[in-house]
PDB file of C-alpha atoms and ligand atoms in Angstrom:
ATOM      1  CA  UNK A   1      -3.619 123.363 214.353  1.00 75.00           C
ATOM      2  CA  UNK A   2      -5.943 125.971 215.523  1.00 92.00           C
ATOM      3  CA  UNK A   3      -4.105 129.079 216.461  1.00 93.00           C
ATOM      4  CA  UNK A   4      -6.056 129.506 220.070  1.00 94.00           C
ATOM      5  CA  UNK A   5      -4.743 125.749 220.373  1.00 95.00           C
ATOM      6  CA  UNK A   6      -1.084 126.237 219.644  1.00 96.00           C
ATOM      7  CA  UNK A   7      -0.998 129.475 222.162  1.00 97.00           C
ATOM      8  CA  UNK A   8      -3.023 127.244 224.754  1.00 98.00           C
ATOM      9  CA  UNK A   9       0.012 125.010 224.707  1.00 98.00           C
ATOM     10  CA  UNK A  10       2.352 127.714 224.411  1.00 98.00           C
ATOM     11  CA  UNK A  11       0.816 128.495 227.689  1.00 98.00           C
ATOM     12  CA  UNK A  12       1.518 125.381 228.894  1.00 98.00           C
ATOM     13  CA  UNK A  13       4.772 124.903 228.357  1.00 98.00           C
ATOM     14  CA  UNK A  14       5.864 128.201 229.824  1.00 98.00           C
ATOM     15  CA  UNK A  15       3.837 126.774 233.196  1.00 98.00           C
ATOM     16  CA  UNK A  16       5.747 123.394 232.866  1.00 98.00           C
ATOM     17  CA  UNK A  17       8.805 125.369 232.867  1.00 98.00           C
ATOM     18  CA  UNK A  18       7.936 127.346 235.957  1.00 98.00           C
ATOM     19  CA  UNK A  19       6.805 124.083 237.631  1.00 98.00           C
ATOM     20  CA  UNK A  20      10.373 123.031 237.537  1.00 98.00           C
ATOM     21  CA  UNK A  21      11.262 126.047 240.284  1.00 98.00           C
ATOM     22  CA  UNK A  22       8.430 125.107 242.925  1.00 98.00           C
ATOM     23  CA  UNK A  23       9.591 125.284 246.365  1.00 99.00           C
ATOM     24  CA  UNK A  24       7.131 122.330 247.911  1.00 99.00           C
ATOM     25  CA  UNK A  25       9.357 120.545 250.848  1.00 98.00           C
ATOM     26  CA  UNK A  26       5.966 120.326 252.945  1.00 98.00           C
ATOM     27  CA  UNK A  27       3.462 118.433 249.882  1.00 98.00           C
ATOM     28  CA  UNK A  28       5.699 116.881 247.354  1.00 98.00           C
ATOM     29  CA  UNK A  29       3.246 118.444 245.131  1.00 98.00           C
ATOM     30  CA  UNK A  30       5.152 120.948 242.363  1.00 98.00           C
ATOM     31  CA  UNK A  31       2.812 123.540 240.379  1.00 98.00           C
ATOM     32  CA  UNK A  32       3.577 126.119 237.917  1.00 98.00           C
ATOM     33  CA  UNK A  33       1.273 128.618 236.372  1.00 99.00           C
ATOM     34  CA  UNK A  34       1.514 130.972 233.446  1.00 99.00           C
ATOM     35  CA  UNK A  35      -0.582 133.888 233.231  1.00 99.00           C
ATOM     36  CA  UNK A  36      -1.402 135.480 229.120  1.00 98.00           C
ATOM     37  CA  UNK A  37      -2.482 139.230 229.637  1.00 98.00           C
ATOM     38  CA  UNK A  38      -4.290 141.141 227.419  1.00 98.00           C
ATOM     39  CA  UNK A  39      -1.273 143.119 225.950  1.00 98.00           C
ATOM     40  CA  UNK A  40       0.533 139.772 224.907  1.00 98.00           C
ATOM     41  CA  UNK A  41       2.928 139.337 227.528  1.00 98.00           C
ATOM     42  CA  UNK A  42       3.154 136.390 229.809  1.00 98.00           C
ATOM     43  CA  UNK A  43       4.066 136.100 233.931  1.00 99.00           C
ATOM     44  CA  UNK A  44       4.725 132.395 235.505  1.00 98.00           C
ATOM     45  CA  UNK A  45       4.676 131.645 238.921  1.00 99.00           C
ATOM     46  CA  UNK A  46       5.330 128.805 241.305  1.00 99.00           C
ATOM     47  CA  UNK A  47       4.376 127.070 244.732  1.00 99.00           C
ATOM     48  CA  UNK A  48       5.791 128.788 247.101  1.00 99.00           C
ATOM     49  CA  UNK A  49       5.926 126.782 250.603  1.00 99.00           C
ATOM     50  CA  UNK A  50       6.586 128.029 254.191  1.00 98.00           C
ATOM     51  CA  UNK A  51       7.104 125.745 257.425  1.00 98.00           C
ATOM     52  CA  UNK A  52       4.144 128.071 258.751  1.00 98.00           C
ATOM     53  CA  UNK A  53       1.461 126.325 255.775  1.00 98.00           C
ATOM     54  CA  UNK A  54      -0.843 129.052 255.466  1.00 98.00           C
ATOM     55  CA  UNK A  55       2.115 131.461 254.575  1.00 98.00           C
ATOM     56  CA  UNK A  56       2.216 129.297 251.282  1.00 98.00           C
ATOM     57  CA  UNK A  57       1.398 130.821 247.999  1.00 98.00           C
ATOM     58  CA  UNK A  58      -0.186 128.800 244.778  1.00 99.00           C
ATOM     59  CA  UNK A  59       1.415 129.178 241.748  1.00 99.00           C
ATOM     60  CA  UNK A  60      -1.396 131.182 240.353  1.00 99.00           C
ATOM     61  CA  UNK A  61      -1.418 133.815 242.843  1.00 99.00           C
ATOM     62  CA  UNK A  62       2.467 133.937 242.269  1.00 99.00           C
ATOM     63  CA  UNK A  63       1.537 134.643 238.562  1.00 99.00           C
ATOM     64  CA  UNK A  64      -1.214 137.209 239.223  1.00 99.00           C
ATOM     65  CA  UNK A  65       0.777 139.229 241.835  1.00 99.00           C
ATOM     66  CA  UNK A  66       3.822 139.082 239.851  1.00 99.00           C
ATOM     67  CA  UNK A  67       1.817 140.717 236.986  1.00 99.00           C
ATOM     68  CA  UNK A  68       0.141 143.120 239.187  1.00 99.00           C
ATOM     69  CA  UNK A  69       2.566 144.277 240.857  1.00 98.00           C
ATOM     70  CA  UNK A  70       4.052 145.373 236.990  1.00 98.00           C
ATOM     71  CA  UNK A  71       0.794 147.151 236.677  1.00 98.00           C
ATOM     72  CA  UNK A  72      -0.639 144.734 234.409  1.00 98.00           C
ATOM     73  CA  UNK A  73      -4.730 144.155 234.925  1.00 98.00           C
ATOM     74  CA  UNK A  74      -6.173 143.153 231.815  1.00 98.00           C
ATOM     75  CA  UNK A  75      -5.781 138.993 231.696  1.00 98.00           C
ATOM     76  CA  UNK A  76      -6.848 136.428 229.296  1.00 98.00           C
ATOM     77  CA  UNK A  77      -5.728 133.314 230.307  1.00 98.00           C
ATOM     78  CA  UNK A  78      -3.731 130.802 232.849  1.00 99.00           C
ATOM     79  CA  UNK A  79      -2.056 127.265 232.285  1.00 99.00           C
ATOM     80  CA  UNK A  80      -1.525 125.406 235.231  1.00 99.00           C
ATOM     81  CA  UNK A  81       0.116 122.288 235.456  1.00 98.00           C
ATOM     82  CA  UNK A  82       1.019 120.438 239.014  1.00 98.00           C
ATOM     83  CA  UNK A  83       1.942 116.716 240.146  1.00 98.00           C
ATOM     84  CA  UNK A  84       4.305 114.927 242.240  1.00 98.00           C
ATOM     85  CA  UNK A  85       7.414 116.540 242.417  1.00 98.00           C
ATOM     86  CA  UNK A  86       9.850 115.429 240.044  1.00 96.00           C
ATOM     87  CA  UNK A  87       7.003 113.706 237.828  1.00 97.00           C
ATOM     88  CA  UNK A  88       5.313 114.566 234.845  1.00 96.00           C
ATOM     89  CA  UNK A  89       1.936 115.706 235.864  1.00 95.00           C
ATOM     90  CA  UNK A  90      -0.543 112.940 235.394  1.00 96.00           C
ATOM     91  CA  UNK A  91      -3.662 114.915 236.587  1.00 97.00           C
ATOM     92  CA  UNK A  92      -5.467 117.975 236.261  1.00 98.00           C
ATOM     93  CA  UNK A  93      -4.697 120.336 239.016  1.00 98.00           C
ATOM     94  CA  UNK A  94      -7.381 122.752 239.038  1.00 98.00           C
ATOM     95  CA  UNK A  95      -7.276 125.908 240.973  1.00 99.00           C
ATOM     96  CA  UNK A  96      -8.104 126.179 244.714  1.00 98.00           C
ATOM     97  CA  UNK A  97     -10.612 128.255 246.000  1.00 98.00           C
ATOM     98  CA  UNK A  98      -8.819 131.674 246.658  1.00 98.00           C
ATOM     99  CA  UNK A  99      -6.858 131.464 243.351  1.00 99.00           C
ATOM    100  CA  UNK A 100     -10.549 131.220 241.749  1.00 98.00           C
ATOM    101  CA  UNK A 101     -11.251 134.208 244.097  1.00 98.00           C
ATOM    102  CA  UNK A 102      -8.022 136.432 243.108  1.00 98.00           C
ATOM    103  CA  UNK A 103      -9.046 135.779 239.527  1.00 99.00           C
ATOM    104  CA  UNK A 104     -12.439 136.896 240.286  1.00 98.00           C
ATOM    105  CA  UNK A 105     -10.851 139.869 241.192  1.00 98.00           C
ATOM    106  CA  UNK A 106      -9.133 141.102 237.755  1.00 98.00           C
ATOM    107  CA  UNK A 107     -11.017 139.182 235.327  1.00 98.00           C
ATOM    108  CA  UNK A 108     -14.375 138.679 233.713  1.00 98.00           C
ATOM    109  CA  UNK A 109     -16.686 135.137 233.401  1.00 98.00           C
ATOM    110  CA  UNK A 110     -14.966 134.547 230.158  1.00 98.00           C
ATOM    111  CA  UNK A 111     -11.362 134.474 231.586  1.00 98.00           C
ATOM    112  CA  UNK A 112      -9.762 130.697 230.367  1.00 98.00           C
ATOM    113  CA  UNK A 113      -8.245 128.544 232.505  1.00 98.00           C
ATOM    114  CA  UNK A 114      -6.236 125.656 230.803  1.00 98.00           C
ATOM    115  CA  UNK A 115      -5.366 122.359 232.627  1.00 98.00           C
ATOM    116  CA  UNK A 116      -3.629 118.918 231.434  1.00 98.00           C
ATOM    117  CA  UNK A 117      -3.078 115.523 232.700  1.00 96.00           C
ATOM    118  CA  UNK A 118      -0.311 115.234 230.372  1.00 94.00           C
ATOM    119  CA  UNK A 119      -2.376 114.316 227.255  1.00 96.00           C
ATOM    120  CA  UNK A 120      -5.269 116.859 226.662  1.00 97.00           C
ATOM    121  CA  UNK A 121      -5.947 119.838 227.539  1.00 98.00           C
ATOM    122  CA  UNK A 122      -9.157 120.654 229.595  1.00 98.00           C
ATOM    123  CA  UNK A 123     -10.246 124.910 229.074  1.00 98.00           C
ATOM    124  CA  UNK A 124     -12.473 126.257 231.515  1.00 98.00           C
ATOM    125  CA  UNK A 125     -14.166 129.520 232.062  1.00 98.00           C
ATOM    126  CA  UNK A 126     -13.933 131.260 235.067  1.00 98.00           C
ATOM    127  CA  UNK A 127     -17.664 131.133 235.556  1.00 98.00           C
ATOM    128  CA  UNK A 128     -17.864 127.627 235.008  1.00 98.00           C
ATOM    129  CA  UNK A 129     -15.002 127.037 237.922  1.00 98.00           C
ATOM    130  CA  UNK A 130     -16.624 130.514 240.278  1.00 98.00           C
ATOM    131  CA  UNK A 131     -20.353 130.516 239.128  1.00 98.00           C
ATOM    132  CA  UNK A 132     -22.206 133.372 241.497  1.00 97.00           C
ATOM    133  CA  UNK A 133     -18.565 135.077 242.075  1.00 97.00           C
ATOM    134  CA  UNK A 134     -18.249 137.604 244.651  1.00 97.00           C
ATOM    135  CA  UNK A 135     -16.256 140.212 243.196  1.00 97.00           C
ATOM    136  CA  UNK A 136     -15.649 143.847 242.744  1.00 97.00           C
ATOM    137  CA  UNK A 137     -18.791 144.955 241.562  1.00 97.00           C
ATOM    138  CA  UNK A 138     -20.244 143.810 244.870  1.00 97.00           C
ATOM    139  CA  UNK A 139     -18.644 146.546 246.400  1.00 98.00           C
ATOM    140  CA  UNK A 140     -19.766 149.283 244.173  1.00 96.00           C
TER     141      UNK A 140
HETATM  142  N1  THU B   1      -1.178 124.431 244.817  1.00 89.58           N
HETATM  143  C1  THU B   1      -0.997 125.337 243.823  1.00 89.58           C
HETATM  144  O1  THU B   1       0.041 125.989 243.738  1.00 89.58           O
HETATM  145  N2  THU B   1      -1.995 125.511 242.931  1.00 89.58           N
HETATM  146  C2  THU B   1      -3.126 124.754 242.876  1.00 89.58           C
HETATM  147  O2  THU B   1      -3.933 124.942 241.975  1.00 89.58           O
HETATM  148  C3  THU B   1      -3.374 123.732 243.897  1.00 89.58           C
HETATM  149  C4  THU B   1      -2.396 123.670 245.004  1.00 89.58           C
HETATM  150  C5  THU B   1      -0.058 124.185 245.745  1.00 89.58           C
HETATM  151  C6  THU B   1      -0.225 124.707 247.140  1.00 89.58           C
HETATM  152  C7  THU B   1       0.703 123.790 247.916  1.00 89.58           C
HETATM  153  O3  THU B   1       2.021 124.288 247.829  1.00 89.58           O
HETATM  154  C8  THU B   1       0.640 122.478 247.177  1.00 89.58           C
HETATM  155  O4  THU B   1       0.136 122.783 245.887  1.00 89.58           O
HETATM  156  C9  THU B   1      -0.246 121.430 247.826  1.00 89.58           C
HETATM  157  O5  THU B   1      -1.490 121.941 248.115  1.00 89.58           O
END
């Protein structure tokens, strides 16, 4: 196997395995992210619900502010992986809109993200998921 391949489901796994701590009481719906920065090292994340809805966090945006907040801002990758709680994910769950946008934020058009629905992986580029991003460079 390719090595980009075998670290893709590396990546995977390691969101599968963050999936498994999702707090979701409201949707059922369980995700788990995992976030490859530049320097090697990897940060999961969760769902994180609240009884007030938009107080709920993706698991993506758990991943990036987990990194962040270590200082990290160099990334090259996320897996996500969500379904039915207490299912095996059947479907791609692709990011929502202000995940793409807090990706936009810390990384370039060539940033991957990798989805499954259980048998293949899909790889996207940021660009192909936020084409016309507004990001920092707006501001400059
Ligand atoms: N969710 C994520 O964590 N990531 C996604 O890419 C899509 C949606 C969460 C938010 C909420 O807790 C639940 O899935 C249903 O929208």
């Amino acid at each position: 196997m390719e090595q980009r391949e075998a670290l893709r489901l590396a990546l995977v796994e390691r969101a599968k395995e963050a999936r498994k701590n999702s707090y979701c009481p409201y949707s059922g719906f369980a995700v788990g992210a995992a976030l490859l920065c530049a320097d090697g090292s990897v940060y999961a994340g969760c769902n994180i619900e609240n009884a007030g809805f938009t107080a709920t966090c993706c698991a993506e945006r758990t991943a990036f502010f987990r990194a962040v907040n270590d200082g990290k801002r160099q990334f090259k990758a996320i897996a996500i992986v969500g379904g039915r709680k207490g299912q095996e994910p059947r479907e791609l769950c692709a990011p929502c809109g202000v995940c793409r946008q807090v990706m936009a934020e810390f990384c370039g058009p060539e940033f991957e993200i990798v989805m499954t629905d259980g048998k293949e992986l899909q790889v996207k580029k940021l660009e192909d998921l936020l084409p016309l991003a507004f990001g920092p460079g707006n501001l400059q």
